[in-house]
Amino acid sequence: MKILVINSGSSSLKFQVIDSESEEVLAKGLCERIGIDGSFTYRTSRGVSIRESVKMENHTQAVHTLLDMLVDAGKGVVGSFREIDVIGHRLVHGGERFTGSVVITDEVIEAMTECNDLAPLHNPANLVGVEACQRLMPETLMVGVFDTAFNQTMEPKAFLYGLPYRYYEKYKIRRYGFHGISHKYVSQRAAEFLGQNPRQVKTIVCHLGNGASISAVKYGQVIDNSMGFTPLEGLVMGTRCGDVDPGALEFLAKKENLDFSQIMAILNQESGVLGISKNYSSDFRELKDAEIKYNEKAALAREIFAYKVAKYVGSYAAAMNGVDNIVFTAGVGENDSDIRQEICNYLEFLGIHIDEVRNRDQGEAFRITDGASRVNVLVVRTNEELEIAREAAAVAQEITQEISKKKS
Ligand code: ADP
């Protein structure tokens, strides 16, 4: 099957065409600055590489641009739209309603629209991408893959806040957790790499990128995730604050005469390692370069980040009563061997022994612990697009089987 994977944001749209049998990426690209001016990047497995300015006033035009390219006689990867069997859409927030991937129907769109106020930045942008595809390819099966779905196995003891229960009943205020598509892919890939059955191991996944989260995956199911009602909770991130005492926010609001939306803007865009480093950078590479040049606040930002990761790992080892695998992924987790070492230094009590040479390796998946380590520590490159393609193919196959069952 050929799967078109779409990840639609407010002003950008990432896409890949993946052959679900070989799992080869036939083409990938990015439509950026939609509604502003428009830039289009595109590469194929056959060596085509394009970067050009293309005016894209809205998401429909962006989808038009990418579809035109995919069927182009010289640069495309399919003969016609009909060769695309399924479109898999990354959908950020499925609330409590969606615990797995679904065929996108009018009912699903309606239910997602109801979740819009849970993810006002992401869900409407995702839906615009869905609608644009439906308009241009009305006959093609669309599958929605949610970032929250894998986390839906959390129990109330993990997902409820210490707030009056009525607010959960009335408004569904609870912890949802995010990055579920990545956590699922990475936890399973780690088990596969080690020749383990994912249903028999306890894994902690550290997704450390600009947005960062940690999950505890016990026997294949998420029991906890560091993000909460929104992706603001948990770790200190690039620009997001992570866990903060709400009392400090009331104090700050009064002192600086700020309203809630101003406070939220500070927490989302001006905090994290950017804020701690006194606006030096939200980029971990730049912070590392600054740390080498004795920039104290840059060093402090990285130190706080690593400390917080280690604390979450420790608490998740307790939550699962043990841990077999700890996996680092995403931009920082995959590339920053110093941060990995620093985090693991806190975790020696778990019997972790990092092999310093292996820790400096690069690759799709590798182990960084030595033979004496009681816990496997790995680095796995995340691949959310492949996970979406797998989910979309699985849903499509289920439908085909159901149809053939009904016929026989
Ligand atoms: P997101 O998808 O949340 O935007 P990414 O997973 O792409 O984030 O991660 C971006 C972060 O990864 C940036 O802070 C960047 O500096 C960091 N990063 C990427 N490559 C390296 C590297 N070689 N060393 C250290 N940090 C890196």
CSV table of C-alpha atoms and ligand atoms in Angstrom, one decimal:
chain,number,residue,atom,x,y,z
A,1,MET,CA,0.0,0.0,0.0
A,2,LYS,CA,1.1,3.6,-0.6
A,3,ILE,CA,0.4,5.8,2.3
A,4,LEU,CA,0.4,9.6,2.2
A,5,VAL,CA,1.2,10.9,5.7
A,6,ILE,CA,0.1,14.4,6.5
A,7,ASN,CA,1.2,16.4,9.5
A,8,SER,CA,-0.7,19.7,9.3
A,9,GLY,CA,0.2,22.7,11.5
A,10,SER,CA,-1.1,26.2,11.6
A,11,SER,CA,1.2,27.5,8.8
A,12,SER,CA,3.1,24.4,7.7
A,13,LEU,CA,2.3,21.0,6.4
A,14,LYS,CA,4.8,18.1,6.4
A,15,PHE,CA,4.2,15.1,4.2
A,16,GLN,CA,5.7,11.7,3.3
A,17,VAL,CA,4.7,9.0,0.9
A,18,ILE,CA,5.6,5.6,2.4
A,19,ASP,CA,5.3,2.2,0.9
A,20,SER,CA,3.8,0.2,3.8
A,21,GLU,CA,5.2,-3.2,2.7
A,22,SER,CA,8.9,-2.1,2.3
A,23,GLU,CA,8.5,0.9,4.7
A,24,GLU,CA,10.5,2.9,2.1
A,25,VAL,CA,10.0,6.6,2.1
A,26,LEU,CA,9.3,7.3,-1.6
A,27,ALA,CA,9.0,11.1,-1.2
A,28,LYS,CA,8.9,13.6,1.7
A,29,GLY,CA,8.5,17.4,1.9
A,30,LEU,CA,7.3,20.4,3.6
A,31,CYS,CA,5.0,23.3,2.7
A,32,GLU,CA,5.9,26.3,4.9
A,33,ARG,CA,4.7,29.8,5.4
A,34,ILE,CA,1.1,28.9,4.3
A,35,GLY,CA,-1.0,32.0,4.1
A,36,ILE,CA,2.1,34.2,4.3
A,37,ASP,CA,4.1,33.7,1.2
A,38,GLY,CA,4.9,30.0,0.8
A,39,SER,CA,7.9,27.8,0.4
A,40,PHE,CA,8.0,24.2,-0.8
A,41,THR,CA,10.6,21.6,-0.1
A,42,TYR,CA,10.5,18.1,-1.7
A,43,ARG,CA,12.8,15.1,-2.0
A,44,THR,CA,12.4,11.6,-3.4
A,45,SER,CA,14.1,8.3,-3.0
A,46,ARG,CA,15.1,8.6,-6.7
A,47,GLY,CA,17.2,11.7,-6.0
A,48,VAL,CA,14.9,14.6,-6.8
A,49,SER,CA,15.5,17.5,-4.5
A,50,ILE,CA,13.5,20.8,-4.8
A,51,ARG,CA,13.3,23.9,-2.8
A,52,GLU,CA,11.2,26.7,-4.2
A,53,SER,CA,8.9,29.6,-3.4
A,54,VAL,CA,5.3,28.7,-4.2
A,55,LYS,CA,2.5,30.9,-3.3
A,56,MET,CA,0.1,29.0,-0.9
A,57,GLU,CA,-2.7,31.1,0.4
A,58,ASN,CA,-4.3,28.3,2.4
A,59,HIS,CA,-3.9,24.6,3.2
A,60,THR,CA,-6.0,23.5,0.2
A,61,GLN,CA,-3.4,25.2,-2.0
A,62,ALA,CA,-0.6,23.5,-0.1
A,63,VAL,CA,-2.2,20.1,-0.6
A,64,HIS,CA,-2.7,21.0,-4.2
A,65,THR,CA,1.0,21.8,-4.6
A,66,LEU,CA,2.2,18.6,-3.0
A,67,LEU,CA,-0.3,16.4,-4.9
A,68,ASP,CA,0.7,18.0,-8.2
A,69,MET,CA,4.3,17.2,-7.4
A,70,LEU,CA,3.6,13.6,-6.4
A,71,VAL,CA,2.0,12.9,-9.8
A,72,ASP,CA,4.5,14.9,-11.8
A,73,ALA,CA,5.7,12.9,-14.8
A,74,GLY,CA,9.4,13.7,-14.1
A,75,LYS,CA,9.6,14.3,-10.4
A,76,GLY,CA,6.6,12.5,-9.0
A,77,VAL,CA,6.4,9.1,-7.3
A,78,VAL,CA,2.9,7.9,-8.3
A,79,GLY,CA,1.2,7.8,-11.7
A,80,SER,CA,-2.1,9.1,-10.4
A,81,PHE,CA,-3.8,10.0,-7.1
A,82,ARG,CA,-5.5,6.6,-7.3
A,83,GLU,CA,-2.2,4.9,-6.4
A,84,ILE,CA,-2.4,6.5,-3.0
A,85,ASP,CA,-4.4,3.9,-1.0
A,86,VAL,CA,-4.7,5.8,2.3
A,87,ILE,CA,-4.0,9.2,3.8
A,88,GLY,CA,-2.8,9.0,7.4
A,89,HIS,CA,-3.3,12.3,9.3
A,90,ARG,CA,-1.5,13.2,12.5
A,91,LEU,CA,-4.1,14.5,14.9
A,92,VAL,CA,-2.9,16.0,18.1
A,93,HIS,CA,-5.8,15.8,20.6
A,94,GLY,CA,-8.4,13.1,20.7
A,95,GLY,CA,-9.5,13.7,24.3
A,96,GLU,CA,-10.8,10.6,26.0
A,97,ARG,CA,-12.9,9.7,23.1
A,98,PHE,CA,-10.1,8.2,20.9
A,99,THR,CA,-8.0,5.4,22.2
A,100,GLY,CA,-6.7,4.3,18.9
A,101,SER,CA,-6.5,5.2,15.2
A,102,VAL,CA,-9.8,5.7,13.3
A,103,VAL,CA,-11.2,6.2,9.9
A,104,ILE,CA,-12.0,9.8,9.6
A,105,THR,CA,-15.7,10.2,9.1
A,106,ASP,CA,-18.0,13.2,9.6
A,107,GLU,CA,-18.7,11.9,13.1
A,108,VAL,CA,-14.9,11.8,13.9
A,109,ILE,CA,-14.5,15.4,12.6
A,110,GLU,CA,-17.4,16.5,14.8
A,111,ALA,CA,-15.9,14.8,17.9
A,112,MET,CA,-12.5,16.3,17.1
A,113,THR,CA,-14.1,19.7,16.7
A,114,GLU,CA,-15.5,19.2,20.2
A,115,CYS,CA,-11.8,18.7,21.4
A,116,ASN,CA,-10.7,22.0,19.8
A,117,ASP,CA,-10.7,23.9,23.0
A,118,LEU,CA,-8.5,21.3,24.5
A,119,ALA,CA,-5.8,22.0,21.9
A,120,PRO,CA,-6.7,25.3,20.3
A,121,LEU,CA,-3.4,25.7,18.5
A,122,HIS,CA,-3.2,22.2,17.0
A,123,ASN,CA,-6.5,20.6,16.4
A,124,PRO,CA,-8.1,23.2,14.1
A,125,ALA,CA,-4.8,23.2,12.1
A,126,ASN,CA,-5.0,19.4,11.8
A,127,LEU,CA,-8.6,19.6,10.7
A,128,VAL,CA,-7.8,22.1,8.0
A,129,GLY,CA,-5.3,19.6,6.6
A,130,VAL,CA,-8.0,16.9,6.7
A,131,GLU,CA,-10.5,19.0,4.9
A,132,ALA,CA,-8.1,20.1,2.2
A,133,CYS,CA,-7.3,16.4,1.5
A,134,GLN,CA,-11.0,15.5,1.5
A,135,ARG,CA,-11.7,18.3,-1.0
A,136,LEU,CA,-9.0,17.1,-3.4
A,137,MET,CA,-9.2,13.4,-2.9
A,138,PRO,CA,-12.8,12.6,-1.8
A,139,GLU,CA,-12.6,8.9,-2.7
A,140,THR,CA,-9.5,8.2,-0.7
A,141,LEU,CA,-9.6,6.5,2.8
A,142,MET,CA,-8.4,8.9,5.5
A,143,VAL,CA,-7.2,7.6,8.8
A,144,GLY,CA,-6.6,9.8,11.9
A,145,VAL,CA,-3.7,8.9,14.2
A,146,PHE,CA,-3.8,10.7,17.5
A,147,ASP,CA,-0.9,11.9,19.6
A,148,THR,CA,-2.9,11.3,22.8
A,149,ALA,CA,-4.2,7.8,21.9
A,150,PHE,CA,-1.3,5.7,23.1
A,151,ASN,CA,-1.4,7.5,26.5
A,152,GLN,CA,-5.1,6.6,27.0
A,153,THR,CA,-4.1,3.5,29.0
A,154,MET,CA,-3.1,5.7,31.9
A,155,GLU,CA,-5.1,5.0,35.0
A,156,PRO,CA,-7.0,7.6,37.0
A,157,LYS,CA,-4.3,7.6,39.7
A,158,ALA,CA,-1.9,8.8,37.0
A,159,PHE,CA,-4.1,11.1,35.0
A,160,LEU,CA,-6.2,12.9,37.6
A,161,TYR,CA,-4.9,16.2,39.2
A,162,GLY,CA,-5.5,16.9,42.8
A,163,LEU,CA,-8.4,19.2,41.8
A,164,PRO,CA,-12.1,18.9,42.7
A,165,TYR,CA,-13.4,15.8,40.9
A,166,ARG,CA,-16.3,17.7,39.5
A,167,TYR,CA,-14.0,19.6,37.1
A,168,TYR,CA,-12.9,16.3,35.6
A,169,GLU,CA,-16.6,15.3,35.3
A,170,LYS,CA,-17.7,18.7,33.9
A,171,TYR,CA,-14.8,19.7,31.7
A,172,LYS,CA,-12.5,16.6,31.4
A,173,ILE,CA,-9.7,18.5,33.1
A,174,ARG,CA,-7.0,15.7,33.5
A,175,ARG,CA,-3.6,14.8,32.2
A,176,TYR,CA,-3.6,13.5,28.6
A,177,GLY,CA,0.1,13.2,27.8
A,178,PHE,CA,1.4,13.9,24.3
A,179,HIS,CA,4.0,12.7,21.8
A,180,GLY,CA,2.2,9.3,22.0
A,181,ILE,CA,3.0,8.4,18.4
A,182,SER,CA,6.7,8.8,19.1
A,183,HIS,CA,6.6,7.1,22.4
A,184,LYS,CA,4.9,4.1,20.8
A,185,TYR,CA,7.3,3.8,17.9
A,186,VAL,CA,10.4,4.3,20.0
A,187,SER,CA,9.4,1.9,22.8
A,188,GLN,CA,8.6,-0.8,20.3
A,189,ARG,CA,11.7,-0.2,18.2
A,190,ALA,CA,13.9,-0.5,21.3
A,191,ALA,CA,12.4,-3.8,22.2
A,192,GLU,CA,12.8,-5.0,18.6
A,193,PHE,CA,16.4,-3.9,18.6
A,194,LEU,CA,17.1,-5.9,21.8
A,195,GLY,CA,15.2,-8.9,20.6
A,196,GLN,CA,12.6,-8.5,23.4
A,197,ASN,CA,8.8,-8.9,23.4
A,198,PRO,CA,7.5,-5.3,24.1
A,199,ARG,CA,4.7,-6.9,26.3
A,200,GLN,CA,7.3,-8.3,28.7
A,201,VAL,CA,9.5,-5.2,29.4
A,202,LYS,CA,9.3,-1.9,31.3
A,203,THR,CA,10.6,1.0,29.2
A,204,ILE,CA,11.1,4.7,29.9
A,205,VAL,CA,11.2,6.8,26.7
A,206,CYS,CA,12.8,10.2,27.0
A,207,HIS,CA,11.5,12.3,24.0
A,208,LEU,CA,13.9,15.2,24.3
A,209,GLY,CA,13.3,17.8,21.5
A,210,ASN,CA,12.3,21.4,21.5
A,211,GLY,CA,9.1,20.0,23.1
A,212,ALA,CA,10.0,17.3,25.6
A,213,SER,CA,8.2,14.5,27.4
A,214,ILE,CA,8.9,11.2,29.2
A,215,SER,CA,6.7,8.2,29.3
A,216,ALA,CA,6.6,5.0,31.3
A,217,VAL,CA,5.6,2.1,29.1
A,218,LYS,CA,4.9,-1.1,31.1
A,219,TYR,CA,4.4,-4.2,29.1
A,220,GLY,CA,3.5,-2.3,26.0
A,221,GLN,CA,1.1,0.2,27.7
A,222,VAL,CA,1.6,3.7,28.8
A,223,ILE,CA,1.1,4.1,32.5
A,224,ASP,CA,2.4,7.7,32.7
A,225,ASN,CA,3.5,10.6,30.6
A,226,SER,CA,5.1,13.8,31.8
A,227,MET,CA,2.9,16.1,29.7
A,228,GLY,CA,-0.5,17.0,31.1
A,229,PHE,CA,-3.7,18.7,30.2
A,230,THR,CA,-1.6,20.6,27.7
A,231,PRO,CA,2.0,20.0,26.4
A,232,LEU,CA,3.2,22.6,29.0
A,233,GLU,CA,3.5,20.3,32.0
A,234,GLY,CA,6.5,18.2,32.9
A,235,LEU,CA,10.1,18.8,31.8
A,236,VAL,CA,11.7,22.2,31.2
A,237,MET,CA,11.7,22.5,27.4
A,238,GLY,CA,13.0,24.8,24.7
A,239,THR,CA,10.6,27.7,25.5
A,240,ARG,CA,8.0,26.0,27.8
A,241,CYS,CA,8.4,26.1,31.5
A,242,GLY,CA,7.3,22.5,32.5
A,243,ASP,CA,6.0,22.0,36.1
A,244,VAL,CA,5.5,25.3,38.0
A,245,ASP,CA,3.7,26.1,41.2
A,246,PRO,CA,0.5,27.9,40.2
A,247,GLY,CA,0.9,30.0,43.3
A,248,ALA,CA,4.0,31.6,41.7
A,249,LEU,CA,2.0,32.6,38.7
A,250,GLU,CA,-0.7,34.4,40.7
A,251,PHE,CA,2.2,36.2,42.5
A,252,LEU,CA,3.8,37.1,39.2
A,253,ALA,CA,0.5,38.3,37.7
A,254,LYS,CA,-0.1,40.6,40.6
A,255,LYS,CA,3.5,42.0,40.6
A,256,GLU,CA,3.6,42.7,36.9
A,257,ASN,CA,-0.1,43.4,36.4
A,258,LEU,CA,-0.5,40.6,33.8
A,259,ASP,CA,-3.7,38.8,32.7
A,260,PHE,CA,-3.9,35.1,32.1
A,261,SER,CA,-3.2,35.2,28.4
A,262,GLN,CA,0.0,37.2,29.1
A,263,ILE,CA,1.0,34.7,31.7
A,264,MET,CA,0.4,31.8,29.3
A,265,ALA,CA,2.5,33.5,26.6
A,266,ILE,CA,5.4,33.7,29.1
A,267,LEU,CA,5.0,30.1,30.1
A,268,ASN,CA,4.8,28.8,26.5
A,269,GLN,CA,7.2,31.1,24.6
A,270,GLU,CA,9.6,32.8,27.0
A,271,SER,CA,10.4,30.1,29.5
A,272,GLY,CA,12.3,26.8,29.5
A,273,VAL,CA,16.0,26.9,28.6
A,274,LEU,CA,15.4,30.1,26.7
A,275,GLY,CA,14.2,31.9,29.7
A,276,ILE,CA,16.7,30.4,32.1
A,277,SER,CA,19.6,31.3,29.8
A,278,LYS,CA,18.4,34.9,29.9
A,279,ASN,CA,17.1,34.6,26.3
A,280,TYR,CA,20.5,33.3,25.0
A,281,SER,CA,18.8,30.5,23.0
A,282,SER,CA,16.1,27.8,23.1
A,283,ASP,CA,18.4,25.7,20.9
A,284,PHE,CA,20.4,23.0,22.8
A,285,ARG,CA,23.2,23.1,20.3
A,286,GLU,CA,23.7,26.8,20.8
A,287,LEU,CA,23.5,26.4,24.5
A,288,LYS,CA,26.2,23.8,24.4
A,289,ASP,CA,28.4,26.0,22.4
A,290,ALA,CA,27.8,28.8,24.9
A,291,GLU,CA,28.5,26.6,27.8
A,292,ILE,CA,31.9,25.7,26.4
A,293,LYS,CA,32.6,29.5,26.3
A,294,TYR,CA,31.7,29.7,30.0
A,295,ASN,CA,28.2,31.2,29.6
A,296,GLU,CA,26.9,30.5,33.1
A,297,LYS,CA,23.2,30.8,32.4
A,298,ALA,CA,23.5,28.5,29.3
A,299,ALA,CA,25.2,25.9,31.5
A,300,LEU,CA,22.6,26.3,34.2
A,301,ALA,CA,19.8,25.8,31.7
A,302,ARG,CA,21.3,22.6,30.5
A,303,GLU,CA,21.9,21.5,34.1
A,304,ILE,CA,18.3,22.1,35.1
A,305,PHE,CA,17.1,20.3,32.0
A,306,ALA,CA,19.2,17.2,32.7
A,307,TYR,CA,18.3,17.2,36.4
A,308,LYS,CA,14.6,17.3,35.7
A,309,VAL,CA,14.8,14.5,33.1
A,310,ALA,CA,16.7,12.3,35.7
A,311,LYS,CA,14.0,13.0,38.3
A,312,TYR,CA,11.2,11.9,36.0
A,313,VAL,CA,13.2,8.8,35.0
A,314,GLY,CA,13.6,7.9,38.7
A,315,SER,CA,10.0,8.5,39.5
A,316,TYR,CA,8.9,6.4,36.5
A,317,ALA,CA,11.2,3.5,37.6
A,318,ALA,CA,9.4,3.7,40.9
A,319,ALA,CA,5.9,3.9,39.2
A,320,MET,CA,6.7,0.7,37.3
A,321,ASN,CA,8.5,-1.0,40.2
A,322,GLY,CA,11.6,-1.4,37.9
A,323,VAL,CA,12.9,-0.6,34.5
A,324,ASP,CA,14.5,-2.7,31.7
A,325,ASN,CA,15.1,-0.1,29.0
A,326,ILE,CA,15.6,3.7,29.0
A,327,VAL,CA,15.5,5.2,25.5
A,328,PHE,CA,16.6,8.6,24.3
A,329,THR,CA,15.0,10.1,21.2
A,330,ALA,CA,14.2,13.3,19.3
A,331,GLY,CA,16.7,16.1,18.5
A,332,VAL,CA,18.4,16.4,21.8
A,333,GLY,CA,18.0,12.8,22.9
A,334,GLU,CA,19.4,11.4,19.6
A,335,ASN,CA,22.3,13.8,19.2
A,336,ASP,CA,23.5,15.3,22.5
A,337,SER,CA,25.8,12.7,24.1
A,338,ASP,CA,26.8,15.1,26.9
A,339,ILE,CA,23.2,15.6,28.1
A,340,ARG,CA,22.7,11.8,27.9
A,341,GLN,CA,25.8,11.2,30.0
A,342,GLU,CA,24.8,13.9,32.5
A,343,ILE,CA,21.3,12.4,32.9
A,344,CYS,CA,22.7,8.9,33.3
A,345,ASN,CA,25.2,10.1,36.0
A,346,TYR,CA,22.2,10.6,38.3
A,347,LEU,CA,20.9,7.1,37.5
A,348,GLU,CA,23.9,5.0,38.7
A,349,PHE,CA,21.7,3.8,41.6
A,350,LEU,CA,19.7,1.8,39.0
A,351,GLY,CA,22.8,-0.1,38.0
A,352,ILE,CA,23.4,1.9,34.8
A,353,HIS,CA,26.9,1.9,33.3
A,354,ILE,CA,27.3,4.1,30.2
A,355,ASP,CA,30.0,3.1,27.7
A,356,GLU,CA,31.5,6.5,26.8
A,357,VAL,CA,32.6,5.4,23.4
A,358,ARG,CA,29.3,3.9,22.4
A,359,ASN,CA,27.6,7.0,23.8
A,360,ARG,CA,29.3,9.0,21.1
A,361,ASP,CA,27.9,6.8,18.3
A,362,GLN,CA,25.4,8.0,15.7
A,363,GLY,CA,22.7,5.9,14.1
A,364,GLU,CA,19.1,4.8,13.8
A,365,ALA,CA,19.3,2.6,16.9
A,366,PHE,CA,22.2,1.8,19.3
A,367,ARG,CA,22.9,0.8,22.9
A,368,ILE,CA,25.0,3.0,25.0
A,369,THR,CA,25.4,0.9,28.1
A,370,ASP,CA,28.1,-1.7,28.6
A,371,GLY,CA,27.7,-5.4,29.4
A,372,ALA,CA,27.6,-4.9,33.2
A,373,SER,CA,24.7,-2.4,33.1
A,374,ARG,CA,21.5,-3.7,34.8
A,375,VAL,CA,19.4,-1.5,32.6
A,376,ASN,CA,19.7,-1.1,28.8
A,377,VAL,CA,20.1,2.5,27.7
A,378,LEU,CA,19.5,3.1,24.0
A,379,VAL,CA,19.3,5.9,21.5
A,380,VAL,CA,16.6,5.4,18.9
A,381,ARG,CA,15.8,7.8,16.1
A,382,THR,CA,12.1,8.6,16.3
A,383,ASN,CA,10.0,8.1,13.2
A,384,GLU,CA,6.4,9.4,13.7
A,385,GLU,CA,5.6,9.3,10.0
A,386,LEU,CA,6.4,5.6,9.8
A,387,GLU,CA,4.3,4.9,12.9
A,388,ILE,CA,1.4,6.9,11.3
A,389,ALA,CA,1.8,4.9,8.0
A,390,ARG,CA,1.8,1.6,9.9
A,391,GLU,CA,-1.4,2.6,11.8
A,392,ALA,CA,-3.1,3.8,8.6
A,393,ALA,CA,-2.2,0.6,6.8
A,394,ALA,CA,-3.4,-1.5,9.7
A,395,VAL,CA,-6.8,0.3,9.8
A,396,ALA,CA,-7.1,-0.1,6.0
A,397,GLN,CA,-6.3,-3.8,6.2
A,398,GLU,CA,-8.9,-4.2,9.0
A,399,ILE,CA,-11.6,-2.6,6.7
A,400,THR,CA,-10.6,-4.8,3.7
A,401,GLN,CA,-10.9,-7.9,5.9
A,402,GLU,CA,-14.2,-6.9,7.3
A,403,ILE,CA,-15.5,-6.3,3.7
A,404,SER,CA,-14.3,-9.7,2.5
A,405,LYS,CA,-15.8,-11.4,5.6
A,406,LYS,CA,-19.2,-9.8,4.8
A,407,LYS,CA,-19.0,-10.9,1.2
A,408,SER,CA,-18.1,-14.5,2.0
B,1,ADP,P1,10.8,19.6,17.9
B,1,ADP,O1,10.4,18.4,16.9
B,1,ADP,O2,10.1,19.5,19.2
B,1,ADP,O3,10.8,20.9,17.3
B,1,ADP,P2,13.4,18.3,17.6
B,1,ADP,O4,13.2,16.9,18.0
B,1,ADP,O5,13.7,18.6,16.2
B,1,ADP,O6,12.3,19.3,18.2
B,1,ADP,O7,14.7,18.8,18.5
B,1,ADP,C1,15.2,20.1,18.3
B,1,ADP,C2,16.3,20.3,19.4
B,1,ADP,O8,17.4,19.3,19.1
B,1,ADP,C3,17.0,21.7,19.3
B,1,ADP,O9,17.2,22.2,20.5
B,1,ADP,C4,18.4,21.3,18.7
B,1,ADP,O10,19.4,22.2,19.1
B,1,ADP,C5,18.6,19.9,19.2
B,1,ADP,N1,19.7,19.2,18.5
B,1,ADP,C6,19.6,18.9,17.2
B,1,ADP,N2,20.8,18.3,16.8
B,1,ADP,C7,21.6,18.4,17.9
B,1,ADP,C8,23.0,18.1,18.2
B,1,ADP,N3,23.7,17.5,17.2
B,1,ADP,N4,23.5,18.3,19.4
B,1,ADP,C9,22.7,18.9,20.4
B,1,ADP,N5,21.4,19.2,20.2
B,1,ADP,C10,20.9,19.0,19.0
